[in-house]
Tab-separated table of C-alpha atoms in Angstrom:
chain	number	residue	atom	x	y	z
A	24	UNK	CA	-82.783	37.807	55.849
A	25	UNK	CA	-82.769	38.683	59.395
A	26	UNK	CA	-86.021	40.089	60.958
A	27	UNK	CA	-86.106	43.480	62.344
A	28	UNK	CA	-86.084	42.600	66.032
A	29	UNK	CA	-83.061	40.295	65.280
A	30	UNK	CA	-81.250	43.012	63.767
A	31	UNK	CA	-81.528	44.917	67.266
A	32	UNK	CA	-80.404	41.765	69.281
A	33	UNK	CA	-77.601	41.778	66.552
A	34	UNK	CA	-76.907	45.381	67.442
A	35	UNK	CA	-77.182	45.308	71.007
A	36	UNK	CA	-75.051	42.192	71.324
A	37	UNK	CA	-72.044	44.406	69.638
A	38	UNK	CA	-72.622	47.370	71.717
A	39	UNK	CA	-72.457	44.708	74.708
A	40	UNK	CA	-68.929	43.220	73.363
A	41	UNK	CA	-67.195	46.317	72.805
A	42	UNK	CA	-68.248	48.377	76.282
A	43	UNK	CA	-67.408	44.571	77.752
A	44	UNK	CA	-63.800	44.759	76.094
A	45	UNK	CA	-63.350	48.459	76.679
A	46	UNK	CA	-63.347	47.889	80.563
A	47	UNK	CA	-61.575	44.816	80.165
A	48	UNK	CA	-58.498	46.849	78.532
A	49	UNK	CA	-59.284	49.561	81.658
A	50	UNK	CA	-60.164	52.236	79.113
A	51	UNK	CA	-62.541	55.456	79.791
A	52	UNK	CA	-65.558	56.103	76.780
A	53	UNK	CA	-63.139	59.124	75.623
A	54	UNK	CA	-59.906	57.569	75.795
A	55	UNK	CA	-61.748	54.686	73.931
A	56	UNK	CA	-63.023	56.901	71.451
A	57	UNK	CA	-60.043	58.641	70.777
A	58	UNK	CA	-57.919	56.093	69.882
A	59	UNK	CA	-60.508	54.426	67.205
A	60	UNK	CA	-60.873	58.223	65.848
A	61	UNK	CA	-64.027	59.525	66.986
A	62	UNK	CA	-66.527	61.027	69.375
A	63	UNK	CA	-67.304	59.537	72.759
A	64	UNK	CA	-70.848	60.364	71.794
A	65	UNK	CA	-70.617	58.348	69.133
A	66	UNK	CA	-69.224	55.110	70.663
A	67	UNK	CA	-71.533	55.410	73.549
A	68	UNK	CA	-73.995	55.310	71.267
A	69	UNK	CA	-72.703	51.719	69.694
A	70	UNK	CA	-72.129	50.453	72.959
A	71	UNK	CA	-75.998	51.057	73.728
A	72	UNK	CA	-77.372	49.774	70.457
A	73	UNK	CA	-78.545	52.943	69.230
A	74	UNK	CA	-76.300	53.712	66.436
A	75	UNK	CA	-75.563	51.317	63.695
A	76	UNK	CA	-71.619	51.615	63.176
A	77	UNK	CA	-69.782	51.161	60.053
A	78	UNK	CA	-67.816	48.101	59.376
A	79	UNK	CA	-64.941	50.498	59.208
A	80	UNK	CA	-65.921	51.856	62.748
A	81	UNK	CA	-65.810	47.934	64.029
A	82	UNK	CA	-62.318	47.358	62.997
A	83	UNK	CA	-61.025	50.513	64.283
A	84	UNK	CA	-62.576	49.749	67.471
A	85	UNK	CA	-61.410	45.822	67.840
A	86	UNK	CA	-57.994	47.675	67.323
A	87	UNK	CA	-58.237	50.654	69.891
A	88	UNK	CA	-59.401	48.263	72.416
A	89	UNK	CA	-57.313	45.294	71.499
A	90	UNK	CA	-59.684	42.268	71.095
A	91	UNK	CA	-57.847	39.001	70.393
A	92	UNK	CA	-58.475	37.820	66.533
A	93	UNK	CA	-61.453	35.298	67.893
A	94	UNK	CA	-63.603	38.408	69.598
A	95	UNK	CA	-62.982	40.828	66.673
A	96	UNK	CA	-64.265	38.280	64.088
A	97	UNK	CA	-67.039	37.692	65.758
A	98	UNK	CA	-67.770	41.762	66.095
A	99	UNK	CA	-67.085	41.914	62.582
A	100	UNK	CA	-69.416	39.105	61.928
A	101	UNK	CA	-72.181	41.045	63.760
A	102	UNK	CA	-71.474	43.949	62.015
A	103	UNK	CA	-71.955	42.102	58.492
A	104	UNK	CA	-74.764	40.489	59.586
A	105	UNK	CA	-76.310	44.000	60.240
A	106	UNK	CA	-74.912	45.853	57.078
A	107	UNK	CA	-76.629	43.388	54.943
A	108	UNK	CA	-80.287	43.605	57.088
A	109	UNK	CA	-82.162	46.489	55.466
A	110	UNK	CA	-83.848	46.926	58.191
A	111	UNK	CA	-81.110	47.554	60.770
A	112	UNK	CA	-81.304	50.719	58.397
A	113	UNK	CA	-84.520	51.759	57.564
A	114	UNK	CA	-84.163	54.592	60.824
A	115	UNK	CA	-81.367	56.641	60.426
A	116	UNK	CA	-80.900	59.994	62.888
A	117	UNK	CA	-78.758	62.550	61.597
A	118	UNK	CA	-77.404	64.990	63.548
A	119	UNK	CA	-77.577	68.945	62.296
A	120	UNK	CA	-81.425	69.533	62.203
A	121	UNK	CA	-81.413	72.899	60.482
A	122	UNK	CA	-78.740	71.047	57.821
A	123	UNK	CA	-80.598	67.722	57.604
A	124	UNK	CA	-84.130	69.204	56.639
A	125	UNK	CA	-82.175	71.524	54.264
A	126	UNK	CA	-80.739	68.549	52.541
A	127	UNK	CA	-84.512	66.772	52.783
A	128	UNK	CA	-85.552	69.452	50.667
A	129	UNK	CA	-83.277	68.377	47.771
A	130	UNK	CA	-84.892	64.870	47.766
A	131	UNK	CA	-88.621	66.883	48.295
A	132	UNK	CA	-91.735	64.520	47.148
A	133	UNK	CA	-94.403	65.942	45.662
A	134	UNK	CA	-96.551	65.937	49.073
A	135	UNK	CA	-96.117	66.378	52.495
A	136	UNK	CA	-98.540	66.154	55.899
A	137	UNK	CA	-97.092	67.578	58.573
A	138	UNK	CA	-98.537	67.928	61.966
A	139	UNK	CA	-97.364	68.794	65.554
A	140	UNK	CA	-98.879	68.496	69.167
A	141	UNK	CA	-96.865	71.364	70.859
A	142	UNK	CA	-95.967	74.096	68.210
A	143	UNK	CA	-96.304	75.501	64.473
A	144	UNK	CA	-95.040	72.715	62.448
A	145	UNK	CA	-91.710	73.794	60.702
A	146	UNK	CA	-93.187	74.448	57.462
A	147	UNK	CA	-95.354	77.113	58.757
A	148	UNK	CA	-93.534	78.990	60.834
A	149	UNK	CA	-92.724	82.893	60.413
A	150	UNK	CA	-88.563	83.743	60.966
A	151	UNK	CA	-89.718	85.174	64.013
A	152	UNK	CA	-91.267	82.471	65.605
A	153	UNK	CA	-88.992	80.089	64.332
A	154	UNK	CA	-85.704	81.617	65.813
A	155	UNK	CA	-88.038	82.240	69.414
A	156	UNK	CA	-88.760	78.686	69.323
A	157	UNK	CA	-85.521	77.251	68.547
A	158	UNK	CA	-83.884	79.513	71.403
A	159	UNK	CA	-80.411	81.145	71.060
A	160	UNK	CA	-78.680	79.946	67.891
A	161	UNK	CA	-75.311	81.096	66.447
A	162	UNK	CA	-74.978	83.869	63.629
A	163	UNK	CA	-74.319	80.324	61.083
A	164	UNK	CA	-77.601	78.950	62.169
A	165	UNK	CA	-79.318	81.762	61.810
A	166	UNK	CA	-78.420	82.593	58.420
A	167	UNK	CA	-79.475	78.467	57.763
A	168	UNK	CA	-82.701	78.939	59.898
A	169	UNK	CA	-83.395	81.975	58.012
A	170	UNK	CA	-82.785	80.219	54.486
A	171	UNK	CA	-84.874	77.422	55.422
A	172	UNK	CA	-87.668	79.608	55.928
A	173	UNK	CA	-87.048	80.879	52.406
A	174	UNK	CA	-86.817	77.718	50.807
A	175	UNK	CA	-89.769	76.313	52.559
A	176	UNK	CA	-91.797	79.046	51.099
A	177	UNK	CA	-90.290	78.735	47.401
A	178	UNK	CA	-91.365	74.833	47.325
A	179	UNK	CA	-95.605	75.885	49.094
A	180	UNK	CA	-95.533	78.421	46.463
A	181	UNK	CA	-94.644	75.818	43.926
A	182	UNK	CA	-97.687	74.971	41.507
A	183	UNK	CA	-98.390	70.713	41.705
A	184	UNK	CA	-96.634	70.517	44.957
A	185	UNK	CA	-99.109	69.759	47.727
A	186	UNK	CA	-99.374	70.538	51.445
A	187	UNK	CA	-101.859	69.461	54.191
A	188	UNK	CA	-100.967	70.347	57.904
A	189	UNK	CA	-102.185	70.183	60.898
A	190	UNK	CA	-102.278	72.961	63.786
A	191	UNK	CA	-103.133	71.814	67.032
A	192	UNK	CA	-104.949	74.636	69.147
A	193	UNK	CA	-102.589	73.560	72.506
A	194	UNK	CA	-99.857	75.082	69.928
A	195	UNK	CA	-101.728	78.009	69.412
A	196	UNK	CA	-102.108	78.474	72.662
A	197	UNK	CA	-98.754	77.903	73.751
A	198	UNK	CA	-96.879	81.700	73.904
A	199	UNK	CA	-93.699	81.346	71.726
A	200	UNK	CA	-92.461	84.356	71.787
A	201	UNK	CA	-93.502	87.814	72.312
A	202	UNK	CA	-97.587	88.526	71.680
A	203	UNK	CA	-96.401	90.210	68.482
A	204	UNK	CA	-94.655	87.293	67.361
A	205	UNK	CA	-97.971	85.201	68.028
A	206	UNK	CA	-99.958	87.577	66.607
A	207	UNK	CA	-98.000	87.631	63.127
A	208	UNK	CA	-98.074	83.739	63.057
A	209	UNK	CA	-101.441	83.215	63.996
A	210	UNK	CA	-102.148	85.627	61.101
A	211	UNK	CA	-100.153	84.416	58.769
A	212	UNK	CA	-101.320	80.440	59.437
A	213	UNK	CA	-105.018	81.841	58.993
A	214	UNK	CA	-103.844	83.525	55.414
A	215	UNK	CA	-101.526	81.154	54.076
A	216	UNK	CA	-104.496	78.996	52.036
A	217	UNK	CA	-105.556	82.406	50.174
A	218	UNK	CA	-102.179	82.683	48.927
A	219	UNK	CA	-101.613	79.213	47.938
A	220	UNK	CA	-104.390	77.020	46.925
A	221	UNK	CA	-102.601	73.732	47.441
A	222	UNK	CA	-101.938	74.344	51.075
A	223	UNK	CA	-104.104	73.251	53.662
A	224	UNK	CA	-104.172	74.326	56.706
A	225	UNK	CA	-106.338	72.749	59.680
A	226	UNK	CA	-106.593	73.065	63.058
A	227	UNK	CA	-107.355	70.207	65.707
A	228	UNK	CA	-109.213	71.261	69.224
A	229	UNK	CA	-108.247	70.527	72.203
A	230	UNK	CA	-108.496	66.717	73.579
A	231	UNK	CA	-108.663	65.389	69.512
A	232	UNK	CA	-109.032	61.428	69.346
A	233	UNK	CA	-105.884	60.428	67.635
A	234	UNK	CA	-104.678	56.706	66.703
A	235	UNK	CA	-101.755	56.476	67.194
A	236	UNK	CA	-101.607	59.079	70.143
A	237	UNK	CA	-99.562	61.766	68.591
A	238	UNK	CA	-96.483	62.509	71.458
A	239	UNK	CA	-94.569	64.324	68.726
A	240	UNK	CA	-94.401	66.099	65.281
A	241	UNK	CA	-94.049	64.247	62.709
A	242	UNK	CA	-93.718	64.648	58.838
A	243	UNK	CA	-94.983	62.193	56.548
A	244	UNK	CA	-93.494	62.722	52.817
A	245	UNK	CA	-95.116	61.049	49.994
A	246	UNK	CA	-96.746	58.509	52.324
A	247	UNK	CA	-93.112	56.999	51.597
A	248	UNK	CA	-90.938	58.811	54.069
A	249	UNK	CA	-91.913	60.096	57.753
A	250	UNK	CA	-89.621	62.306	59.348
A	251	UNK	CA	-89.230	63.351	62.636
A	252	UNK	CA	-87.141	66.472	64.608
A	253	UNK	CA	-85.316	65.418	67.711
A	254	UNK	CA	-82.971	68.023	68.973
A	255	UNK	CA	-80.135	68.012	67.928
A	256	UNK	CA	-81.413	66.042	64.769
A	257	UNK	CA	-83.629	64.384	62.221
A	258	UNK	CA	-85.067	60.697	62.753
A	259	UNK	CA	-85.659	59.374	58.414
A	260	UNK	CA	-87.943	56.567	58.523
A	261	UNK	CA	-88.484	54.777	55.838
A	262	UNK	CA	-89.814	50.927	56.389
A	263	UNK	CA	-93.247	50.470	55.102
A	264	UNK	CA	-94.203	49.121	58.721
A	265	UNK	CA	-93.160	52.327	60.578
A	266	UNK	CA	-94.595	54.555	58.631
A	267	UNK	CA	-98.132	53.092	58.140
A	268	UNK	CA	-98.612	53.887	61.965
A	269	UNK	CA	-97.990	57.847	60.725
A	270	UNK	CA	-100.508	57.292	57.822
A	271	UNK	CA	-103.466	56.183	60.204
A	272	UNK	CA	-102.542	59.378	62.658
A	273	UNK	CA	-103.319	61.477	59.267
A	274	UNK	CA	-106.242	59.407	59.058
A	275	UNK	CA	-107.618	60.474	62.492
A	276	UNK	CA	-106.462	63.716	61.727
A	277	UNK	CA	-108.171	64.312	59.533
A	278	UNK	CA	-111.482	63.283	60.865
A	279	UNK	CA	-110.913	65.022	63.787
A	280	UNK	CA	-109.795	68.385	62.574
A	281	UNK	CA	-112.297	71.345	61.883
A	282	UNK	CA	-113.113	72.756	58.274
A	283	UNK	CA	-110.487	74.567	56.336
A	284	UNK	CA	-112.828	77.913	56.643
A	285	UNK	CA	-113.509	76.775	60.411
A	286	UNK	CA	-109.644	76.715	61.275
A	287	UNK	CA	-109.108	80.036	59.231
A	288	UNK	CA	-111.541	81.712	61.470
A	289	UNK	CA	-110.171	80.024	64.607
A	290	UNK	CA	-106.408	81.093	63.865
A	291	UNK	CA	-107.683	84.477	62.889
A	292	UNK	CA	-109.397	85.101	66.389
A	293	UNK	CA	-106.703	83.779	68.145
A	294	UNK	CA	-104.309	86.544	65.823
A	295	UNK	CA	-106.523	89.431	66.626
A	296	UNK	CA	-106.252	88.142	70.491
A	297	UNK	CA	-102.458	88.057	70.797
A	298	UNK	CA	-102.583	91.311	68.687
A	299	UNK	CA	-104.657	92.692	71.604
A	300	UNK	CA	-102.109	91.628	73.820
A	301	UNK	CA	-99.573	92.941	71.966
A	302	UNK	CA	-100.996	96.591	72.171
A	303	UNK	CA	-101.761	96.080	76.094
A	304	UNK	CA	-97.506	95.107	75.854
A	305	UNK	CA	-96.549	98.252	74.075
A	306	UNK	CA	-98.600	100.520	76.147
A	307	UNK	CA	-97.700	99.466	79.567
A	308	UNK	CA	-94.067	99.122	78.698
């Protein structure tokens, strides 16, 4: 079986032979695109070896762009070759973030460490931060955002099902939102542990020595699954070398973090501080 870093030569070389063909046949990304029956998003991603196609998506391709029978065996050779390396799919991005981490839900493991550098982590977050943080959405994501919320709060509420995240205090910090809306969250992050005793909640100060450095949230499921949010979707990794880097950030984490009844005192001063704000807001509005 082909290594991992073969798999990408593998998938790079394809992307190379079809953008290679598709100017030799004088054809535009779209027009490309079109004719094999989808996105120009999506075949500029093949052509740069980020997205592994289907064998399907091969063939349609050696078609549109009319590769003599020599080239489009060997494409369809590379494609094989990658189809049958597991780990040419052990990262799969989905597009649809609200709809992937729905559907994540359905396959939920009994434990989950979430953590984020720059906001609330998903999990945590009220409606009304969520839908300031995610910016305008349409009346459809909404309702989904909104249901998320719901079912996120169903599974922490769940008895056996276990929860340990991680709050950084540059999140806290960071104004998402009106003051009221901070205020609420930082409340509600700094209350959540009375209300369900297998929650944790913890917050990390400012300049925390994390290995790996943590540049982005991250979810780690079951110690099985990490998953990560990248607008406009979901990164799923599941190779036991990518996500052992994810288990040692948990690991500094956790050393690094203050006490569960330190961090409950921290988010509550912060609450009571936006909540301040908040009245200074309404009064001089």
């Amino acid at each position: 079986m082909a290594r991992s870093d073969d798999a990408q030569h593998d998938l790079d070389d394809l992307g190379v032979l079809l953008r290679v063909h598709r100017k030799k046949a004088r054809l535009t990304g779209t027009e490309a695109a079109r004719r094999a029956g989808f996105t120009q998003s999506k075949l500029s991603k093949i052509e740069n070896g980020v997205l592994l196609p289907s064998p399907e998506d091969v063939r349609r391709l050696t078609t549109a762009l009319g590769m003599d029978s020599g080239t489009a065996a060997h494409a369809l050779e590379l494609i094989d070759r990658l189809q049958d390396d597991s780990a040419a799919r052990r990262i799969v991005v989905r597009r649809g973030a609200l709809t992937e981490h729905t559907a994540l839900l359905a396959k939920f493991s009994d434990y989950v460490v979430a953590a984020d550098p720059a906001v609330v982590p998903d999990w945590l977050r009220t409606r009304e931060y969520l839908l300031a943080a995610a910016g305008p959405l349409s009346e459809r994501n909404t309702r989904t955002a909104t249901a998320l919320v719901r079912k996120r709060q169903r599974l922490m509420a769940t008895p056996g099902l276990r929860f340990e995240f991680f709050v950084f205090e540059s999140a806290l910090r960071t104004h998402v939102g009106s003051a009221q809306i901070m205020s609420k969250q930082m409340l509600e992050l700094s209350e959540i542990g009375e209300r369900h005793p297998d929650v944790v909640v913890r917050v990390v100060p400012r300049r925390p020595a994390v290995t790996p450095a943590l540049l982005h949230g991250f979810e780690v499921h079951g110690d099985q699954r990490v998953v990560l949010t990248l607008m406009p979707g979901v990164v799923v990794i599941t190779s036991e070398d990518d996500v052992l880097p994810f288990r040692r950030m948990v690991t500094s984490l956790r050393a690094c973090a203050l006490s569960e009844d330190a961090s409950r005192r921290c988010l509550r001063r912060f609450g009571l501080a936006y909540r301040s704000n908040a009245l200074t807001e309404k009064f001089a509005s």
